[in-house]
PDB file of C-alpha atoms in Angstrom:
ATOM      1  CA  UNK A 263      16.198  40.588  -4.343  1.00  0.00           C
ATOM      2  CA  UNK A 264      13.606  42.761  -2.709  1.00  0.00           C
ATOM      3  CA  UNK A 265      15.979  44.785  -0.526  1.00  0.00           C
ATOM      4  CA  UNK A 266      19.540  45.217   0.675  1.00  0.00           C
ATOM      5  CA  UNK A 267      18.605  43.431   3.894  1.00  0.00           C
ATOM      6  CA  UNK A 268      17.488  40.311   2.070  1.00  0.00           C
ATOM      7  CA  UNK A 269      20.638  40.422  -0.088  1.00  0.00           C
ATOM      8  CA  UNK A 270      22.838  40.667   3.023  1.00  0.00           C
ATOM      9  CA  UNK A 271      20.946  37.848   4.685  1.00  0.00           C
ATOM     10  CA  UNK A 272      21.368  35.630   1.640  1.00  0.00           C
ATOM     11  CA  UNK A 273      25.082  36.446   1.448  1.00  0.00           C
ATOM     12  CA  UNK A 274      25.539  35.570   5.122  1.00  0.00           C
ATOM     13  CA  UNK A 275      23.776  32.233   4.639  1.00  0.00           C
ATOM     14  CA  UNK A 276      25.911  31.390   1.621  1.00  0.00           C
ATOM     15  CA  UNK A 277      29.138  32.187   3.499  1.00  0.00           C
ATOM     16  CA  UNK A 278      28.070  29.920   6.354  1.00  0.00           C
ATOM     17  CA  UNK A 279      27.333  27.075   3.955  1.00  0.00           C
ATOM     18  CA  UNK A 280      30.666  27.455   2.183  1.00  0.00           C
ATOM     19  CA  UNK A 281      32.515  27.609   5.506  1.00  0.00           C
ATOM     20  CA  UNK A 282      30.897  24.336   6.590  1.00  0.00           C
ATOM     21  CA  UNK A 283      32.087  22.558   3.452  1.00  0.00           C
ATOM     22  CA  UNK A 284      28.902  22.703   1.385  1.00  0.00           C
ATOM     23  CA  UNK A 285      29.415  23.100  -2.344  1.00  0.00           C
ATOM     24  CA  UNK A 286      27.220  26.013  -3.457  1.00  0.00           C
ATOM     25  CA  UNK A 287      26.211  26.230  -7.111  1.00  0.00           C
ATOM     26  CA  UNK A 288      24.650  29.450  -8.427  1.00  0.00           C
ATOM     27  CA  UNK A 289      22.802  29.140 -11.700  1.00  0.00           C
ATOM     28  CA  UNK A 290      22.013  32.082 -13.961  1.00  0.00           C
ATOM     29  CA  UNK A 291      18.463  31.618 -15.235  1.00  0.00           C
ATOM     30  CA  UNK A 292      18.747  34.455 -17.730  1.00  0.00           C
ATOM     31  CA  UNK A 293      16.403  37.344 -18.345  1.00  0.00           C
ATOM     32  CA  UNK A 294      13.093  38.017 -16.666  1.00  0.00           C
ATOM     33  CA  UNK A 295      10.666  35.292 -17.703  1.00  0.00           C
ATOM     34  CA  UNK A 296       7.656  36.254 -19.761  1.00  0.00           C
ATOM     35  CA  UNK A 297       6.167  32.788 -19.257  1.00  0.00           C
ATOM     36  CA  UNK A 298       7.084  30.535 -16.364  1.00  0.00           C
ATOM     37  CA  UNK A 299       5.107  27.592 -15.045  1.00  0.00           C
ATOM     38  CA  UNK A 300       6.631  25.941 -11.987  1.00  0.00           C
ATOM     39  CA  UNK A 301       6.043  22.273 -11.140  1.00  0.00           C
ATOM     40  CA  UNK A 302       5.598  22.711  -7.406  1.00  0.00           C
ATOM     41  CA  UNK A 303       5.486  19.025  -6.599  1.00  0.00           C
ATOM     42  CA  UNK A 304       4.024  15.550  -6.875  1.00  0.00           C
ATOM     43  CA  UNK A 305       2.120  14.010  -3.986  1.00  0.00           C
ATOM     44  CA  UNK A 306       0.699  10.569  -3.331  1.00  0.00           C
ATOM     45  CA  UNK A 307      -3.022  10.664  -2.570  1.00  0.00           C
ATOM     46  CA  UNK A 308      -3.360   7.044  -1.388  1.00  0.00           C
ATOM     47  CA  UNK A 309      -1.921   5.687   1.877  1.00  0.00           C
ATOM     48  CA  UNK A 310       0.585   3.532   0.006  1.00  0.00           C
ATOM     49  CA  UNK A 311       1.499   2.075  -3.376  1.00  0.00           C
ATOM     50  CA  UNK A 312       0.645  -1.607  -3.725  1.00  0.00           C
ATOM     51  CA  UNK A 313       1.592  -4.040  -6.471  1.00  0.00           C
ATOM     52  CA  UNK A 314      -1.189  -4.467  -9.008  1.00  0.00           C
ATOM     53  CA  UNK A 315      -3.398  -1.643  -7.711  1.00  0.00           C
ATOM     54  CA  UNK A 316      -3.743   1.875  -9.160  1.00  0.00           C
ATOM     55  CA  UNK A 317      -2.125   4.574  -7.014  1.00  0.00           C
ATOM     56  CA  UNK A 318      -3.413   8.136  -7.325  1.00  0.00           C
ATOM     57  CA  UNK A 319      -0.987  11.057  -7.611  1.00  0.00           C
ATOM     58  CA  UNK A 320      -1.470  14.804  -7.903  1.00  0.00           C
ATOM     59  CA  UNK A 321       0.761  17.281  -9.752  1.00  0.00           C
ATOM     60  CA  UNK A 322       0.549  20.894  -8.584  1.00  0.00           C
ATOM     61  CA  UNK A 323       1.686  23.717 -10.864  1.00  0.00           C
ATOM     62  CA  UNK A 324       1.984  27.464 -10.199  1.00  0.00           C
ATOM     63  CA  UNK A 325       2.115  30.272 -12.740  1.00  0.00           C
ATOM     64  CA  UNK A 326       5.151  32.341 -11.778  1.00  0.00           C
ATOM     65  CA  UNK A 327       5.034  34.406 -14.952  1.00  0.00           C
ATOM     66  CA  UNK A 328       3.614  37.921 -15.323  1.00  0.00           C
ATOM     67  CA  UNK A 329       0.871  36.850 -17.771  1.00  0.00           C
ATOM     68  CA  UNK A 330      -1.978  34.297 -17.782  1.00  0.00           C
ATOM     69  CA  UNK A 331      -0.827  30.887 -18.978  1.00  0.00           C
ATOM     70  CA  UNK A 332      -2.231  28.712 -21.740  1.00  0.00           C
ATOM     71  CA  UNK A 333      -3.378  25.117 -21.132  1.00  0.00           C
ATOM     72  CA  UNK A 334      -0.162  23.243 -20.292  1.00  0.00           C
ATOM     73  CA  UNK A 335       0.297  19.600 -21.358  1.00  0.00           C
ATOM     74  CA  UNK A 336       2.040  17.228 -18.951  1.00  0.00           C
ATOM     75  CA  UNK A 337       4.414  14.373 -19.790  1.00  0.00           C
ATOM     76  CA  UNK A 338       4.857  11.487 -17.351  1.00  0.00           C
ATOM     77  CA  UNK A 339       7.485   8.814 -17.021  1.00  0.00           C
ATOM     78  CA  UNK A 340       8.360   6.219 -14.405  1.00  0.00           C
ATOM     79  CA  UNK A 341      11.414   4.244 -13.361  1.00  0.00           C
ATOM     80  CA  UNK A 342      10.472   0.978 -11.675  1.00  0.00           C
ATOM     81  CA  UNK A 343      11.731  -2.546 -10.873  1.00  0.00           C
ATOM     82  CA  UNK A 344      11.053  -5.545 -13.078  1.00  0.00           C
ATOM     83  CA  UNK A 345      12.294  -9.164 -13.173  1.00  0.00           C
ATOM     84  CA  UNK A 346      14.784  -8.060 -15.864  1.00  0.00           C
ATOM     85  CA  UNK A 347      16.071  -5.146 -13.762  1.00  0.00           C
ATOM     86  CA  UNK A 348      15.266  -1.445 -13.717  1.00  0.00           C
ATOM     87  CA  UNK A 349      13.047  -0.097 -16.460  1.00  0.00           C
ATOM     88  CA  UNK A 350      11.985   3.367 -17.495  1.00  0.00           C
ATOM     89  CA  UNK A 351       8.974   4.134 -19.638  1.00  0.00           C
ATOM     90  CA  UNK A 352       6.483   6.844 -20.486  1.00  0.00           C
ATOM     91  CA  UNK A 353       3.084   6.822 -18.809  1.00  0.00           C
ATOM     92  CA  UNK A 354      -0.317   7.804 -20.079  1.00  0.00           C
ATOM     93  CA  UNK A 355      -0.419  11.566 -19.589  1.00  0.00           C
ATOM     94  CA  UNK A 356      -3.338  13.256 -17.823  1.00  0.00           C
ATOM     95  CA  UNK A 357      -5.209  16.186 -19.291  1.00  0.00           C
ATOM     96  CA  UNK A 358      -3.452  19.561 -19.488  1.00  0.00           C
ATOM     97  CA  UNK A 359      -3.140  21.991 -16.612  1.00  0.00           C
ATOM     98  CA  UNK A 360      -5.921  24.563 -16.935  1.00  0.00           C
ATOM     99  CA  UNK A 361      -4.998  28.201 -17.765  1.00  0.00           C
ATOM    100  CA  UNK A 362      -3.668  29.955 -14.673  1.00  0.00           C
ATOM    101  CA  UNK A 363      -3.588  33.610 -13.717  1.00  0.00           C
ATOM    102  CA  UNK A 364      -0.239  35.047 -12.504  1.00  0.00           C
ATOM    103  CA  UNK A 365       0.487  33.600  -9.057  1.00  0.00           C
ATOM    104  CA  UNK A 366      -2.339  31.055  -9.313  1.00  0.00           C
ATOM    105  CA  UNK A 367      -1.824  27.320  -8.719  1.00  0.00           C
ATOM    106  CA  UNK A 368      -3.630  24.431 -10.337  1.00  0.00           C
ATOM    107  CA  UNK A 369      -3.394  20.665 -10.194  1.00  0.00           C
ATOM    108  CA  UNK A 370      -4.125  17.527 -12.159  1.00  0.00           C
ATOM    109  CA  UNK A 371      -4.592  13.984 -10.850  1.00  0.00           C
ATOM    110  CA  UNK A 372      -3.598  10.702 -12.463  1.00  0.00           C
ATOM    111  CA  UNK A 373      -3.013   7.041 -11.579  1.00  0.00           C
ATOM    112  CA  UNK A 374      -0.031   4.729 -11.942  1.00  0.00           C
ATOM    113  CA  UNK A 375       0.212   0.987 -11.457  1.00  0.00           C
ATOM    114  CA  UNK A 376       3.218  -1.289 -10.919  1.00  0.00           C
ATOM    115  CA  UNK A 377       3.566  -5.056 -11.280  1.00  0.00           C
ATOM    116  CA  UNK A 378       6.608  -5.554  -9.026  1.00  0.00           C
ATOM    117  CA  UNK A 379       7.549  -4.490  -5.520  1.00  0.00           C
ATOM    118  CA  UNK A 380      10.524  -2.229  -4.795  1.00  0.00           C
ATOM    119  CA  UNK A 381      11.535   1.401  -5.109  1.00  0.00           C
ATOM    120  CA  UNK A 382      10.216   3.483  -7.991  1.00  0.00           C
ATOM    121  CA  UNK A 383      10.218   7.055  -9.251  1.00  0.00           C
ATOM    122  CA  UNK A 384       7.521   8.971 -11.090  1.00  0.00           C
ATOM    123  CA  UNK A 385       8.310  12.273 -12.812  1.00  0.00           C
ATOM    124  CA  UNK A 386       6.022  14.888 -14.374  1.00  0.00           C
ATOM    125  CA  UNK A 387       7.400  17.353 -16.915  1.00  0.00           C
ATOM    126  CA  UNK A 388       5.896  20.561 -18.288  1.00  0.00           C
ATOM    127  CA  UNK A 389       6.709  21.917 -21.710  1.00  0.00           C
ATOM    128  CA  UNK A 390       9.688  24.274 -21.940  1.00  0.00           C
ATOM    129  CA  UNK A 391       9.179  27.937 -21.123  1.00  0.00           C
ATOM    130  CA  UNK A 392      11.511  30.847 -20.345  1.00  0.00           C
ATOM    131  CA  UNK A 393      12.745  29.105 -17.168  1.00  0.00           C
ATOM    132  CA  UNK A 394      12.830  25.357 -17.904  1.00  0.00           C
ATOM    133  CA  UNK A 395      14.799  24.446 -14.747  1.00  0.00           C
ATOM    134  CA  UNK A 396      11.622  24.305 -12.633  1.00  0.00           C
ATOM    135  CA  UNK A 397       9.481  22.370 -15.126  1.00  0.00           C
ATOM    136  CA  UNK A 398       9.890  18.908 -13.609  1.00  0.00           C
ATOM    137  CA  UNK A 399       8.674  17.321 -10.387  1.00  0.00           C
ATOM    138  CA  UNK A 400       9.686  13.879  -9.113  1.00  0.00           C
ATOM    139  CA  UNK A 401       8.324  11.578  -6.455  1.00  0.00           C
ATOM    140  CA  UNK A 402      10.039   8.502  -5.012  1.00  0.00           C
ATOM    141  CA  UNK A 403       7.645   5.615  -4.303  1.00  0.00           C
ATOM    142  CA  UNK A 404       7.899   2.545  -2.101  1.00  0.00           C
ATOM    143  CA  UNK A 405       5.989  -0.093  -4.079  1.00  0.00           C
ATOM    144  CA  UNK A 406       4.820  -2.655  -1.555  1.00  0.00           C
ATOM    145  CA  UNK A 407       3.817  -6.256  -2.179  1.00  0.00           C
ATOM    146  CA  UNK A 408       0.207  -7.244  -1.926  1.00  0.00           C
ATOM    147  CA  UNK A 409      -0.812  -8.590   1.487  1.00  0.00           C
ATOM    148  CA  UNK A 410      -3.455 -11.281   1.058  1.00  0.00           C
ATOM    149  CA  UNK A 411      -5.461 -12.254   4.116  1.00  0.00           C
ATOM    150  CA  UNK A 412      -7.684 -15.343   4.269  1.00  0.00           C
ATOM    151  CA  UNK A 413     -10.555 -14.891   6.732  1.00  0.00           C
ATOM    152  CA  UNK A 414     -12.295 -18.066   7.868  1.00  0.00           C
ATOM    153  CA  UNK A 415     -15.758 -17.131   9.102  1.00  0.00           C
ATOM    154  CA  UNK A 416     -17.824 -18.938  11.692  1.00  0.00           C
ATOM    155  CA  UNK A 417     -20.709 -21.041  10.478  1.00  0.00           C
ATOM    156  CA  UNK A 418     -23.069 -19.533  13.053  1.00  0.00           C
ATOM    157  CA  UNK A 419     -22.526 -15.877  12.144  1.00  0.00           C
ATOM    158  CA  UNK A 420     -25.774 -14.262  11.063  1.00  0.00           C
ATOM    159  CA  UNK A 421     -25.982 -11.528   8.411  1.00  0.00           C
ATOM    160  CA  UNK A 422     -26.721  -9.005  11.164  1.00  0.00           C
ATOM    161  CA  UNK A 423     -23.841 -10.195  13.344  1.00  0.00           C
ATOM    162  CA  UNK A 424     -21.129 -11.158  10.866  1.00  0.00           C
ATOM    163  CA  UNK A 425     -17.762 -10.540  12.529  1.00  0.00           C
ATOM    164  CA  UNK A 426     -15.884 -11.376   9.341  1.00  0.00           C
ATOM    165  CA  UNK A 427     -17.753  -8.652   7.436  1.00  0.00           C
ATOM    166  CA  UNK A 428     -16.784  -5.916   9.889  1.00  0.00           C
ATOM    167  CA  UNK A 429     -13.219  -7.210  10.165  1.00  0.00           C
ATOM    168  CA  UNK A 430     -12.891  -7.124   6.386  1.00  0.00           C
ATOM    169  CA  UNK A 431     -14.110  -3.541   6.284  1.00  0.00           C
ATOM    170  CA  UNK A 432     -11.517  -2.587   8.898  1.00  0.00           C
ATOM    171  CA  UNK A 433      -8.734  -4.071   6.745  1.00  0.00           C
ATOM    172  CA  UNK A 434     -10.024  -2.803   3.405  1.00  0.00           C
ATOM    173  CA  UNK A 435     -12.501   0.051   4.010  1.00  0.00           C
ATOM    174  CA  UNK A 436     -13.093   0.878   0.345  1.00  0.00           C
ATOM    175  CA  UNK A 437     -13.017  -2.676  -0.945  1.00  0.00           C
ATOM    176  CA  UNK A 438     -10.328  -1.979  -3.549  1.00  0.00           C
ATOM    177  CA  UNK A 439      -7.117  -2.918  -1.724  1.00  0.00           C
ATOM    178  CA  UNK A 440      -5.685   0.604  -1.731  1.00  0.00           C
ATOM    179  CA  UNK A 441      -4.734   0.236   1.943  1.00  0.00           C
ATOM    180  CA  UNK A 442      -2.414  -2.634   1.047  1.00  0.00           C
ATOM    181  CA  UNK A 443      -4.548  -5.541   2.269  1.00  0.00           C
ATOM    182  CA  UNK A 444      -6.706  -7.816   0.110  1.00  0.00           C
ATOM    183  CA  UNK A 445      -9.005  -9.923   2.317  1.00  0.00           C
ATOM    184  CA  UNK A 446     -10.929 -13.003   1.208  1.00  0.00           C
ATOM    185  CA  UNK A 447     -13.692 -14.669   3.241  1.00  0.00           C
ATOM    186  CA  UNK A 448     -14.265 -18.446   3.200  1.00  0.00           C
ATOM    187  CA  UNK A 449     -16.029 -21.029   5.343  1.00  0.00           C
ATOM    188  CA  UNK A 450     -14.080 -23.634   7.362  1.00  0.00           C
ATOM    189  CA  UNK A 451     -15.198 -26.411   4.999  1.00  0.00           C
ATOM    190  CA  UNK A 452     -13.337 -24.669   2.148  1.00  0.00           C
ATOM    191  CA  UNK A 453      -9.918 -24.793   3.838  1.00  0.00           C
ATOM    192  CA  UNK A 454      -9.172 -28.292   2.557  1.00  0.00           C
ATOM    193  CA  UNK A 455      -9.223 -27.100  -1.060  1.00  0.00           C
ATOM    194  CA  UNK A 456      -7.305 -23.831  -0.592  1.00  0.00           C
ATOM    195  CA  UNK A 457      -3.580 -23.366  -1.159  1.00  0.00           C
ATOM    196  CA  UNK A 458      -2.559 -21.389   1.929  1.00  0.00           C
ATOM    197  CA  UNK A 459       0.710 -20.525   0.229  1.00  0.00           C
ATOM    198  CA  UNK A 460      -1.181 -17.813  -1.668  1.00  0.00           C
ATOM    199  CA  UNK A 461      -1.788 -15.873   1.558  1.00  0.00           C
ATOM    200  CA  UNK A 462       0.336 -14.060   4.111  1.00  0.00           C
ATOM    201  CA  UNK A 463      -2.142 -14.283   6.995  1.00  0.00           C
ATOM    202  CA  UNK A 464      -5.022 -16.582   7.996  1.00  0.00           C
ATOM    203  CA  UNK A 465      -7.635 -15.254  10.424  1.00  0.00           C
ATOM    204  CA  UNK A 466     -10.157 -17.491  12.191  1.00  0.00           C
ATOM    205  CA  UNK A 467     -13.296 -15.616  13.234  1.00  0.00           C
ATOM    206  CA  UNK A 468     -15.546 -17.495  15.688  1.00  0.00           C
ATOM    207  CA  UNK A 469     -14.963 -20.793  13.846  1.00  0.00           C
ATOM    208  CA  UNK A 470     -16.675 -23.673  15.649  1.00  0.00           C
ATOM    209  CA  UNK A 471     -14.282 -26.433  14.539  1.00  0.00           C
ATOM    210  CA  UNK A 472     -11.929 -27.178  11.705  1.00  0.00           C
ATOM    211  CA  UNK A 473     -13.717 -30.400  10.836  1.00  0.00           C
ATOM    212  CA  UNK A 474     -13.778 -33.918  12.126  1.00  0.00           C
ATOM    213  CA  UNK A 475     -10.720 -35.555  13.636  1.00  0.00           C
ATOM    214  CA  UNK A 476      -9.899 -39.181  12.882  1.00  0.00           C
ATOM    215  CA  UNK A 477      -7.249 -41.712  13.781  1.00  0.00           C
ATOM    216  CA  UNK A 478      -5.850 -43.970  11.056  1.00  0.00           C
ATOM    217  CA  UNK A 479      -6.691 -47.645  11.479  1.00  0.00           C
ATOM    218  CA  UNK A 480      -4.038 -49.481  13.480  1.00  0.00           C
ATOM    219  CA  UNK A 481      -2.164 -46.265  14.245  1.00  0.00           C
ATOM    220  CA  UNK A 482      -1.759 -45.205  17.853  1.00  0.00           C
ATOM    221  CA  UNK A 483       0.394 -42.219  16.961  1.00  0.00           C
ATOM    222  CA  UNK A 484      -2.362 -39.624  17.228  1.00  0.00           C
ATOM    223  CA  UNK A 485      -5.270 -37.995  15.490  1.00  0.00           C
ATOM    224  CA  UNK A 486      -5.349 -36.386  12.052  1.00  0.00           C
ATOM    225  CA  UNK A 487      -7.085 -33.270  10.802  1.00  0.00           C
ATOM    226  CA  UNK A 488      -5.936 -32.213   7.348  1.00  0.00           C
ATOM    227  CA  UNK A 489      -7.013 -28.586   7.853  1.00  0.00           C
ATOM    228  CA  UNK A 490      -5.084 -28.231  11.104  1.00  0.00           C
ATOM    229  CA  UNK A 491      -2.079 -29.967   9.536  1.00  0.00           C
ATOM    230  CA  UNK A 492      -2.191 -27.480   6.668  1.00  0.00           C
ATOM    231  CA  UNK A 493      -2.370 -24.541   9.099  1.00  0.00           C
ATOM    232  CA  UNK A 494       0.575 -25.882  11.080  1.00  0.00           C
ATOM    233  CA  UNK A 495       2.687 -26.161   7.932  1.00  0.00           C
ATOM    234  CA  UNK A 496       1.582 -22.645   6.940  1.00  0.00           C
ATOM    235  CA  UNK A 497       2.731 -21.208  10.275  1.00  0.00           C
ATOM    236  CA  UNK A 498       6.001 -23.172  10.214  1.00  0.00           C
ATOM    237  CA  UNK A 499       6.669 -21.622   6.825  1.00  0.00           C
ATOM    238  CA  UNK A 500       6.343 -18.091   8.197  1.00  0.00           C
ATOM    239  CA  UNK A 501       2.628 -17.434   7.666  1.00  0.00           C
ATOM    240  CA  UNK A 502       0.651 -15.462  10.214  1.00  0.00           C
ATOM    241  CA  UNK A 503      -2.320 -16.887  12.089  1.00  0.00           C
ATOM    242  CA  UNK A 504      -4.841 -14.946  14.194  1.00  0.00           C
ATOM    243  CA  UNK A 505      -7.518 -16.747  16.219  1.00  0.00           C
ATOM    244  CA  UNK A 506     -10.591 -14.847  17.405  1.00  0.00           C
ATOM    245  CA  UNK A 507     -12.874 -16.844  19.667  1.00  0.00           C
ATOM    246  CA  UNK A 508     -16.586 -16.285  20.113  1.00  0.00           C
ATOM    247  CA  UNK A 509     -19.809 -17.930  21.254  1.00  0.00           C
ATOM    248  CA  UNK A 510     -19.695 -20.387  18.350  1.00  0.00           C
ATOM    249  CA  UNK A 511     -16.370 -22.100  19.089  1.00  0.00           C
ATOM    250  CA  UNK A 512     -16.191 -25.700  20.316  1.00  0.00           C
ATOM    251  CA  UNK A 513     -14.029 -25.462  23.433  1.00  0.00           C
ATOM    252  CA  UNK A 514     -13.087 -29.149  23.509  1.00  0.00           C
ATOM    253  CA  UNK A 515     -11.999 -29.039  19.863  1.00  0.00           C
ATOM    254  CA  UNK A 516      -9.809 -25.972  20.456  1.00  0.00           C
ATOM    255  CA  UNK A 517      -8.303 -27.532  23.583  1.00  0.00           C
ATOM    256  CA  UNK A 518      -7.494 -30.891  22.033  1.00  0.00           C
ATOM    257  CA  UNK A 519      -6.539 -29.881  18.501  1.00  0.00           C
ATOM    258  CA  UNK A 520      -5.401 -26.267  18.625  1.00  0.00           C
ATOM    259  CA  UNK A 521      -3.965 -25.830  22.118  1.00  0.00           C
ATOM    260  CA  UNK A 522      -2.486 -29.359  22.533  1.00  0.00           C
ATOM    261  CA  UNK A 523      -1.202 -28.687  26.049  1.00  0.00           C
ATOM    262  CA  UNK A 524       0.657 -25.613  24.839  1.00  0.00           C
ATOM    263  CA  UNK A 525       2.229 -27.289  21.808  1.00  0.00           C
ATOM    264  CA  UNK A 526      -0.418 -26.412  19.225  1.00  0.00           C
ATOM    265  CA  UNK A 527      -1.364 -23.416  17.144  1.00  0.00           C
ATOM    266  CA  UNK A 528      -3.287 -21.658  19.911  1.00  0.00           C
ATOM    267  CA  UNK A 529      -1.034 -20.097  22.573  1.00  0.00           C
ATOM    268  CA  UNK A 530      -3.880 -20.143  25.122  1.00  0.00           C
ATOM    269  CA  UNK A 531      -6.371 -22.710  26.337  1.00  0.00           C
ATOM    270  CA  UNK A 532      -9.958 -21.560  25.921  1.00  0.00           C
ATOM    271  CA  UNK A 533     -12.296 -22.022  28.886  1.00  0.00           C
ATOM    272  CA  UNK A 534     -15.905 -21.047  29.456  1.00  0.00           C
ATOM    273  CA  UNK A 535     -16.829 -18.317  31.903  1.00  0.00           C
TER     274      UNK A 535
END
């Protein structure tokens, strides 16, 4: 310790911890280290970790020894969920930490990818030196499932006024899903051939109609629209639906088929100004 004051302060803190029931363990790290690299920590560089997408991490290392360090290799391993239970495996190691002057810090970046959602742990280990206790850094990760969003664009949107384009960029600014959302844009005519079960959310952007409505011959029970029927089943099953109106929408179609006097998919009746 640097002084008697700091020693007294440390002793006081330890006595308070012991008095409050905390188990204090003091570890003798041996003689003064001639070489000592410290793994200061692992940090996640992306907003979140998503299934099936690379997540960037950074390992920071400080040279706490009295001499310049040599290039330091890094070993990586991960513990993660799988359908067969927890698994642990080595990861592809990044390049070595560059030589560091005494007191200098350096870092190395790498990516990891997981195939299943759940809790995971990534650890980075440096080679042994005179003080091996500080040669490992761990980071707990919340691996989130992929959120797939189907965006149905209006037929009248022009390239210079494409609401679906700007909405997609808001959900996925970099176009690589690293923000946890994977959007897909389709036209309303494509809904009939799409399995909505592959998506968590459907968004309608200034869609004029969802196709023609017909009544089966000899059936007075009502009208049929396979796309609306599919959307209703999707919502009943827990899927999310967002409806954005615009100048292209057919008000009568929305009133009759989507609002349905308050019993349909749209919570509000659309009226013209």
